[in-house]
Short mmCIF file of C-alpha atoms and ligand atoms in Angstrom, two decimals:
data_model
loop_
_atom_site.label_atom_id
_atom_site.label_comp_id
_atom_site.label_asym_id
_atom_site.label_seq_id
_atom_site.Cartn_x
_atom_site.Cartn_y
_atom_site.Cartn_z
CA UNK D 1 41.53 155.11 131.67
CA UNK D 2 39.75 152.85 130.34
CA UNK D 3 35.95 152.22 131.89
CA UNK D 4 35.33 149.03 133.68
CA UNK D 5 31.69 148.77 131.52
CA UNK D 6 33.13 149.21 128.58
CA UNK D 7 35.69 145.98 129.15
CA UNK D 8 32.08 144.53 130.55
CA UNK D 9 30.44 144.27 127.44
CA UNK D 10 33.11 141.96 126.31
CA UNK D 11 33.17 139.56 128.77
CA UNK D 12 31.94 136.05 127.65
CA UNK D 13 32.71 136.50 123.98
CA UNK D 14 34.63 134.98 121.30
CA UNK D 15 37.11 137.15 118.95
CA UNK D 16 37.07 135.50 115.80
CA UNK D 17 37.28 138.12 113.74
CA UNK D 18 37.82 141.85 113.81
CA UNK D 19 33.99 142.54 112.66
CA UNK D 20 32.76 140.21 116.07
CA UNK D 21 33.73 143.41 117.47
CA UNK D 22 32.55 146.71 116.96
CA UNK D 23 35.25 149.63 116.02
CA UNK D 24 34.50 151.08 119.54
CA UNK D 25 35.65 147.97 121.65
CA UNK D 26 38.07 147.04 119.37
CA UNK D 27 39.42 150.43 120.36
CA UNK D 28 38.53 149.31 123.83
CA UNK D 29 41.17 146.50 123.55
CA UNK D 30 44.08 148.94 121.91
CA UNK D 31 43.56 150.86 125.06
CA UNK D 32 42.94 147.98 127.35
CA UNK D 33 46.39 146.72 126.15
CA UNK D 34 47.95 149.83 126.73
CA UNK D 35 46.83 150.18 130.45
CA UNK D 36 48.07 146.42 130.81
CA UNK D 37 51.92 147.19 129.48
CA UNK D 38 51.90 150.58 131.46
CA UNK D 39 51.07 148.50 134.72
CA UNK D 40 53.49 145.78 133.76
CA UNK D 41 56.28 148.31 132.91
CA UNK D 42 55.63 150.04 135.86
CA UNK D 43 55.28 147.75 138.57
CA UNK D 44 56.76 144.13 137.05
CA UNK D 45 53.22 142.38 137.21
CA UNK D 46 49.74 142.88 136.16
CA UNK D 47 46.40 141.91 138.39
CA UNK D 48 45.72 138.07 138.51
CA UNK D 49 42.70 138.64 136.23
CA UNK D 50 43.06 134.93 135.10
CA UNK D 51 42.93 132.87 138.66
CA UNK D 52 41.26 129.62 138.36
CA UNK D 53 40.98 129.73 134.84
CA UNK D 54 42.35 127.26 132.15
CA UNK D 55 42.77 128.37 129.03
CA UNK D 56 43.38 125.50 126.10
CA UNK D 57 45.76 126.65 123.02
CA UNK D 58 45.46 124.41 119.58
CA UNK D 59 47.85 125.21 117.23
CA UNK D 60 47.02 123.59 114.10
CA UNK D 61 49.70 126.20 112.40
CA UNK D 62 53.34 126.62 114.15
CA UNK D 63 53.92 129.95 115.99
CA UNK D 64 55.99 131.53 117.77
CA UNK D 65 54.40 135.05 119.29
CA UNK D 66 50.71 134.38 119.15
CA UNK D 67 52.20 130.88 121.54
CA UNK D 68 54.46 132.89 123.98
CA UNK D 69 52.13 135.04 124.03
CA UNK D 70 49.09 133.37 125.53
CA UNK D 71 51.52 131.08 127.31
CA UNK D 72 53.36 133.84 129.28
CA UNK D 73 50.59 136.31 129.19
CA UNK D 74 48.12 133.54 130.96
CA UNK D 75 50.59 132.77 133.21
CA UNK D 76 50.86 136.68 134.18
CA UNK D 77 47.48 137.20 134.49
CA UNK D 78 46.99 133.36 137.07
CA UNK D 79 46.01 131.32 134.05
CA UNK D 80 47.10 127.71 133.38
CA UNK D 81 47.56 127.37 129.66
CA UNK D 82 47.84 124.07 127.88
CA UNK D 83 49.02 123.51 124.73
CA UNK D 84 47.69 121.19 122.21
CA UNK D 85 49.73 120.38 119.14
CA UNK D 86 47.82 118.42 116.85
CA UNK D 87 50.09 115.83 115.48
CA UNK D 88 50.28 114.65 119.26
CA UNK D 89 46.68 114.80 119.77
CA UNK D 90 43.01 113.26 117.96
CA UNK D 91 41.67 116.43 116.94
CA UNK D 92 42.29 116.69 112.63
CA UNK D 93 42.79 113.19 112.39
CA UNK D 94 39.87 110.93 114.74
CA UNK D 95 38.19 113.65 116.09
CA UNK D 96 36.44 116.36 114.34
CA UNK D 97 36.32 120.42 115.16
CA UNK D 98 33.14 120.45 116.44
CA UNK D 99 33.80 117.52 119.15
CA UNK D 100 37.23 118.62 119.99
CA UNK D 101 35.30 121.97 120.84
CA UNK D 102 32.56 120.10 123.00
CA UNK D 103 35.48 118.41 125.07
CA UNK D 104 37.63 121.31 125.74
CA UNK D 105 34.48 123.37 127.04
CA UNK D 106 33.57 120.22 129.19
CA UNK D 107 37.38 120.87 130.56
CA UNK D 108 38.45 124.48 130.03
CA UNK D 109 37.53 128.26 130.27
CA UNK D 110 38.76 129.33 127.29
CA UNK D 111 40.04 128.09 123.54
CA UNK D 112 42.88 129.86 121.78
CA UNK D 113 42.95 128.39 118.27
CA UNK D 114 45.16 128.19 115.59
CA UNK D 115 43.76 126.85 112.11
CA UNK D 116 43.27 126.82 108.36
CA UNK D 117 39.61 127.79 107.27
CA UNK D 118 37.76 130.42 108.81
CA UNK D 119 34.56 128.02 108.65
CA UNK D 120 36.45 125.42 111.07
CA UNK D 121 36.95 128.74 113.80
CA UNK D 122 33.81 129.43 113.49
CA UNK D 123 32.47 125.50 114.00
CA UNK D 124 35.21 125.53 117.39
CA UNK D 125 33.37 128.44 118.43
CA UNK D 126 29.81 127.32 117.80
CA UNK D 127 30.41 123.97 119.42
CA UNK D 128 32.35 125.29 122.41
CA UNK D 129 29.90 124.70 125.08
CA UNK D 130 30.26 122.48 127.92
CA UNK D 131 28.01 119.73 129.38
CA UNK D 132 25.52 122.22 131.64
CA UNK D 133 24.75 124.47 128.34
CA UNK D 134 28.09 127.24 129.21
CA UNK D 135 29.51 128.49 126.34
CA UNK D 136 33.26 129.66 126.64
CA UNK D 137 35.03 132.09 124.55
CA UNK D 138 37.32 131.22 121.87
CA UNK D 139 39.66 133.39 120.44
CA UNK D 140 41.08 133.44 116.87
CA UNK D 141 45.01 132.92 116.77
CA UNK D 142 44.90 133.23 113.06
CA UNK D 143 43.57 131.97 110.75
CA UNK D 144 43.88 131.83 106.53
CA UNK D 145 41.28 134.55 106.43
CA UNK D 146 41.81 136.92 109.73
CA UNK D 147 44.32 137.48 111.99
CA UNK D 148 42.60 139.23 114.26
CA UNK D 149 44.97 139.16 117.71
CA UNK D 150 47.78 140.65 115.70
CA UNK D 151 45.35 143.85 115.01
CA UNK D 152 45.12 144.95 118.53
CA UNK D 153 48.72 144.69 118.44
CA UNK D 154 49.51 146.67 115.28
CA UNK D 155 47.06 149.24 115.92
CA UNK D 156 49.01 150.10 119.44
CA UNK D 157 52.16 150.13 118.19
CA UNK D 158 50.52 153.04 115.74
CA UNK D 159 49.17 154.91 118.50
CA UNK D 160 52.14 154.44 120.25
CA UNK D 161 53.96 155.72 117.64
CA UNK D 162 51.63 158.98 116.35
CA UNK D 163 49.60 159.31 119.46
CA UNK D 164 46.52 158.60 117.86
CA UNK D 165 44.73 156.33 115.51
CA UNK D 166 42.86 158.48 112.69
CA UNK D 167 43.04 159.55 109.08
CA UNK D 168 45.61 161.53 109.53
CA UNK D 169 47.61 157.67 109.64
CA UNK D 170 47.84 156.13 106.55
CA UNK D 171 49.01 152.47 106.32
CA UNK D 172 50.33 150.58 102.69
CA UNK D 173 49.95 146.79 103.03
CA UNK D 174 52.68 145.88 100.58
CA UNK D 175 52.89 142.12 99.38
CA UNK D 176 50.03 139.64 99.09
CA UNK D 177 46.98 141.68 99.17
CA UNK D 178 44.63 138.26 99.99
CA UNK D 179 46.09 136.87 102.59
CA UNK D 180 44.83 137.27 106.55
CA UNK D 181 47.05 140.06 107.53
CA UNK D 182 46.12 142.21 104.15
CA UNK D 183 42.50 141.12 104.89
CA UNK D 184 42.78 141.84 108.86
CA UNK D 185 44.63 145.50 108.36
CA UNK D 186 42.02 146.41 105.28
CA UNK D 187 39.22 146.19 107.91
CA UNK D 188 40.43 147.04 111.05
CA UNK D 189 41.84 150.23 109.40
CA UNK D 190 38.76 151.03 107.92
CA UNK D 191 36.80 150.31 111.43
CA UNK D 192 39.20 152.35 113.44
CA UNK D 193 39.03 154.96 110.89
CA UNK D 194 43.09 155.26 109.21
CA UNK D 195 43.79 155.20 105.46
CA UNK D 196 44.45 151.79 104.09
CA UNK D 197 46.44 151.30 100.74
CA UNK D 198 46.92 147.58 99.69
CA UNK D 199 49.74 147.30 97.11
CA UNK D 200 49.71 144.27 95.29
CA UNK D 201 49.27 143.05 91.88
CA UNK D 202 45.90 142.61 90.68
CA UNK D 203 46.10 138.75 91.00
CA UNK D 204 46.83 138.89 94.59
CA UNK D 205 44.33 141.66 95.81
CA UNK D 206 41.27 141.21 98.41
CA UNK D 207 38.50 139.41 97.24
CA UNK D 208 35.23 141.68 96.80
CA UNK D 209 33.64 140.48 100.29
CA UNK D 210 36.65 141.89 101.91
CA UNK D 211 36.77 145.01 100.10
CA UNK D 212 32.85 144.84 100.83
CA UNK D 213 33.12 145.50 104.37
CA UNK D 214 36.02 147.75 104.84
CA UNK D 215 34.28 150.42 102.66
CA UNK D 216 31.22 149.71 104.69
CA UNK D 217 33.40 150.90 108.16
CA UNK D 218 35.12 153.25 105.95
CA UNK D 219 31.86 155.21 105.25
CA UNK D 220 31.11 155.72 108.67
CA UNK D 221 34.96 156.39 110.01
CA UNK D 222 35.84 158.52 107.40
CA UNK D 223 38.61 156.42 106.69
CA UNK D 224 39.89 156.52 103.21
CA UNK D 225 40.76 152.97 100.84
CA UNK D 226 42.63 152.11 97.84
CA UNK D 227 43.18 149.03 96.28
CA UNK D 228 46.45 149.73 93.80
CA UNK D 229 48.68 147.77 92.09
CA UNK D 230 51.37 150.43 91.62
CA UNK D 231 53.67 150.19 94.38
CA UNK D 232 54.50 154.04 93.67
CA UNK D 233 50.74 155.42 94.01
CA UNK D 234 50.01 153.02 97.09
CA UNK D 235 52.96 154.18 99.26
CA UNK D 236 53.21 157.91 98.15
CA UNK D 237 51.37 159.27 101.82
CA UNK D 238 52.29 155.85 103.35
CA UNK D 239 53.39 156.58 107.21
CA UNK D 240 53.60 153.03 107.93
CA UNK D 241 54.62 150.68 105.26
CA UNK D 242 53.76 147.17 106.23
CA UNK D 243 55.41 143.83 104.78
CA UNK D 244 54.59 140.30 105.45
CA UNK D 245 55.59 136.71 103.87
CA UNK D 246 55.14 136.13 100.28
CA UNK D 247 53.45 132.58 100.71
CA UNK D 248 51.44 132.32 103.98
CA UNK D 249 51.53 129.41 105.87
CA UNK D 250 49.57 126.65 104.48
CA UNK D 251 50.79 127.63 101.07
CA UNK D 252 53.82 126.37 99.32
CA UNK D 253 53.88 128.19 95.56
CA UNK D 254 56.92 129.81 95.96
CA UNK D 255 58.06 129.94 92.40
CA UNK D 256 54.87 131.47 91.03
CA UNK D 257 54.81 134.05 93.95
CA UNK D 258 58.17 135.08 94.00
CA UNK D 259 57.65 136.06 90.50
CA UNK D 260 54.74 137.89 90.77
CA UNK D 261 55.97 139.80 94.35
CA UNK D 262 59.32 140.29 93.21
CA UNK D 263 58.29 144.15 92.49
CA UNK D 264 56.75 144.22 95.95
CA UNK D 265 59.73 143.91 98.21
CA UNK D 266 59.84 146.90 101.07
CA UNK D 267 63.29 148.19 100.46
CA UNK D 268 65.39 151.35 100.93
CA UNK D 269 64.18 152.32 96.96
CA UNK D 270 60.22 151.68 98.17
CA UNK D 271 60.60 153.92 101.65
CA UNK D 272 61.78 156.77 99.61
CA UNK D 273 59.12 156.93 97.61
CA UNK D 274 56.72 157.92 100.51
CA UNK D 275 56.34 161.60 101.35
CA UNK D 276 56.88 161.04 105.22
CA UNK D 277 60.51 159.21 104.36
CA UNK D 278 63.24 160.19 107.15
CA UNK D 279 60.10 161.69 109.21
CA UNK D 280 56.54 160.61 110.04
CA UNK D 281 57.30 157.11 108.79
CA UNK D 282 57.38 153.64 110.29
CA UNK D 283 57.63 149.98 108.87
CA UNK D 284 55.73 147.19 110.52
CA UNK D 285 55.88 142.95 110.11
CA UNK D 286 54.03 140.93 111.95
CA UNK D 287 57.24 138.37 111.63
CA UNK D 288 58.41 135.87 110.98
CA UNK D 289 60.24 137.82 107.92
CA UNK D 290 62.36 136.97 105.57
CA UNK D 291 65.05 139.81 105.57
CA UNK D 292 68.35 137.82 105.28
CA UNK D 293 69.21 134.12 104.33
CA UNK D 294 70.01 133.26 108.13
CA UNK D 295 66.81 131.05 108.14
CA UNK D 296 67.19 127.21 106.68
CA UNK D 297 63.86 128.54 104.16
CA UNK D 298 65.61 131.45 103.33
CA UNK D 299 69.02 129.44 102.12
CA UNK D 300 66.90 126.80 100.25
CA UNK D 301 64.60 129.10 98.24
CA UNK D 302 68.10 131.67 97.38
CA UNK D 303 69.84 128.45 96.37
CA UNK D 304 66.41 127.22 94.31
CA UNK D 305 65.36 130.10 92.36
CA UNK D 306 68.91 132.15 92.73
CA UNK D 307 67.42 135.23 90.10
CA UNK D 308 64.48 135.81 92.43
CA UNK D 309 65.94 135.67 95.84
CA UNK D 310 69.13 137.39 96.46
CA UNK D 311 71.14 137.51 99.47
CA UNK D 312 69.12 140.82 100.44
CA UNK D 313 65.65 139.74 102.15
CA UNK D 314 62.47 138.43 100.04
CA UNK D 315 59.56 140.82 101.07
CA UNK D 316 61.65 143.42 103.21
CA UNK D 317 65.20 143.87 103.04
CA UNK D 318 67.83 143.79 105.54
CA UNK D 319 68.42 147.87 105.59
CA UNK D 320 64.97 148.00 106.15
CA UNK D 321 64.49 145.59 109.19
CA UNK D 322 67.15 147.08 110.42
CA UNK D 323 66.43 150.46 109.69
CA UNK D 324 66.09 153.38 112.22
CA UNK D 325 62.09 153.48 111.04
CA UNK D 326 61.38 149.45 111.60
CA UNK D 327 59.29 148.76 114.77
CA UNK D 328 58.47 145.50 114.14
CA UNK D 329 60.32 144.02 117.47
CA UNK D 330 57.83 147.07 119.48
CA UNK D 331 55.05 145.36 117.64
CA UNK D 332 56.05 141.90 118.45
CA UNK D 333 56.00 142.36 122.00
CA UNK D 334 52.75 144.48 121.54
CA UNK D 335 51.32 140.92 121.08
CA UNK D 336 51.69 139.89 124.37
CA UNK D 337 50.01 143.32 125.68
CA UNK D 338 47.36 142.66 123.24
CA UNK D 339 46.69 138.95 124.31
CA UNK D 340 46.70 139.71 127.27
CA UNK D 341 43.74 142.25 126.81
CA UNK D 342 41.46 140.33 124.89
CA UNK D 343 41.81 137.88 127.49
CA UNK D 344 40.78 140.07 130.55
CA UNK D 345 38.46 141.50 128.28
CA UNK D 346 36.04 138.39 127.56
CA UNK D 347 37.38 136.29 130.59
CA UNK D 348 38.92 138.33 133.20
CA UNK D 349 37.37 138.82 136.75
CA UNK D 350 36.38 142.34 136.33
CA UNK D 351 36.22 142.69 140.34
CA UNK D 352 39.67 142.91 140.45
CA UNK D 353 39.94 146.15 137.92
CA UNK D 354 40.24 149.77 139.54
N1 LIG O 401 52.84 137.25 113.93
C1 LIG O 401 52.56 136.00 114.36
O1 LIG O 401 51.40 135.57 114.42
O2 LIG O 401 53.66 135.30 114.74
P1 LIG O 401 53.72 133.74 115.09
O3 LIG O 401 53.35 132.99 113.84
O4 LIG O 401 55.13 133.53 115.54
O5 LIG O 401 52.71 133.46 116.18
N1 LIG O 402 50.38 135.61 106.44
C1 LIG O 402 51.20 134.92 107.40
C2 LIG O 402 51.09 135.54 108.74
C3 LIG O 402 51.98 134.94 109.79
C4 LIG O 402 51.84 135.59 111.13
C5 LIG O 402 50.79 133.46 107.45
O1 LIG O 402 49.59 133.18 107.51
O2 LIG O 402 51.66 132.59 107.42
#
């Protein structure tokens, strides 16, 4: 059970990025989350933690789970949610970050935001303080740097999955080492103390900053790191084998990265060459993937660059989204759990937990 001080010390704050957070209440949230989708499973409902709150969402990038799941999760826990899509709104265009922020506070509880540079989420959440001095919490719903909601996420579906989360877990990022989710799993694996491989040629690797912190977190967790480039090495004592799109959004170099990542893509041929194949091993994607050519992106890029995209998946392949190891759909509802969480967390009313 989880103890009502230690979801105490959260409430009030912004989640911006994994380190905002120290590796014992992110843990806090992975467990949080897990008490939330046990009463939910359970009993059909959760406590109306959210009543009387409103809770803005600006979604500068499209989305699909991190949406839904502040949508539906608000509206489980009493919130009213509002989206903002920018092209139907001032902020970007008329209206800078730092205003938009000063008007939502003036109006809301709580900012869910969805952007490009980590500098603008952390200008929302500077400026996000309403007309009598109250600042309100804003929460990260990724961003080119961090995706930090997806972490609480990932990191239950591992403990879910090998009742624990310690070095005896070892996780391969396999694709884009730079982008948020390589940068997000580096460090949140190295704060909550599993092994971290990131496979990825050297071009596309985490910048030294990144690296920088993880083996600061890895020091004191014990947790161990390795930055590799040969997709052999980096997955040998993988037991979860993560994948994620070649070209992130905001990016559009898809010819130069499907060249590079070509030897990257989690197939049947990569799985095997883990130790824990056909056992202790799982595959993971935050999704949206690219495992067939039943998307309209998909089509295009097979029919554009026809010797780099087959009809078998660009990062993962279809055997291995479908495969008896993939969890990525566990995962994927995992976000609501976990939004849910870091919501109750920094916003909740706390008199209403046991
Ligand atoms: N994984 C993830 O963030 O999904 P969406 O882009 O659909 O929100
Ligand atoms: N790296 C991906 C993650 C999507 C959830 C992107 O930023 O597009």
């Amino acid at each position: 059970m989880v103890s009502k001080a230690a979801v105490a010390a959260l409430q009030g704050r912004s989640y911006l990025k994994e380190v905002d957070f120290s590796p014992t209440e992110l843990k806090t949230l992975v467990d949080l989350a897990a008490e939330l989708k046990a009463t939910k499973k359970a009993s059909g409902k959760v406590p109306k933690y959210l009543h009387d709150k409103n809770l803005i969402l600006l979604f500068a990038k499209t989305s699909t789970r991190t949406r839904l799941s502040f949508e539906i999760g608000g509206d489980e826990l009493g919130a009213n949610t509002v989206y903002i899509d920018p092209s139907a709104s001032q902020f970007g265009q008329k209206e800078s970050v730092a205003d938009t922020a000063h008007v939502f506070a003036g109006m809301a509880d709580a900012i869910e935001y969805r952007g490009y540079s980590q500098d603008d989420m952390e200008s929302m959440a500077a400026n996000a303080v309403n007309n009598e001095g109250h600042r309100i919490p804003v929460w990260n719903g990724l961003s080119d740097q961090w995706h930090p909601t997806q972490m609480i996420a990932d990191f239950l579906t591992i403990q879910e999955e090998f009742g624990k989360i310690d070095n005896q877990v070892t996780l391969a990022f396999v694709g884009d080492g730079r982008n948020n989710m390589a940068n997000s799993l580096l460090v949140t694996g190295a704060m909550l103390g599993i092994n971290v491989n990131i496979v990825a040629p050297k071009s596309l690797q985490p910048a030294p900053d990144v690296v920088g912190i993880a083996e600061r977190y890895a020091r004191m967790s014990g947790s161990k790191l390795q930055i590799t480039d040969d997709v052999a090495a980096g997955v040998a004592d993988a037991n979860v084998i993560y994948s994620d799109v070649f070209v992130s959004m905001g990016e559009h170099n898809w010819a130069e990265r499907l060249q590079l990542l070509k030897p990257y893509q989690v197939n049947q041929e990569v799985l095997k060459l883990s130790k824990h194949y056909g056992k202790d091993l799982i595959t993971l994607h935050c999704l949206p993937a690219f495992h067939d050519l039943k998307t309209t992106v998909a089509q295009e890029l097979h029919e554009k660059y026809p010797d780099l995209v087959g009809t078998d998946g660009i990062e993962v392949t279809n055997q291995v989204f479908n495969g008896p190891q993939a969890r990525h759909f566990v995962e994927a509802e995992n976000r609501k759990h976990a939004i849910m969480a870091i919501m109750v967390a920094t916003l909740g009313d706390l008199s209403l937990m046991a």
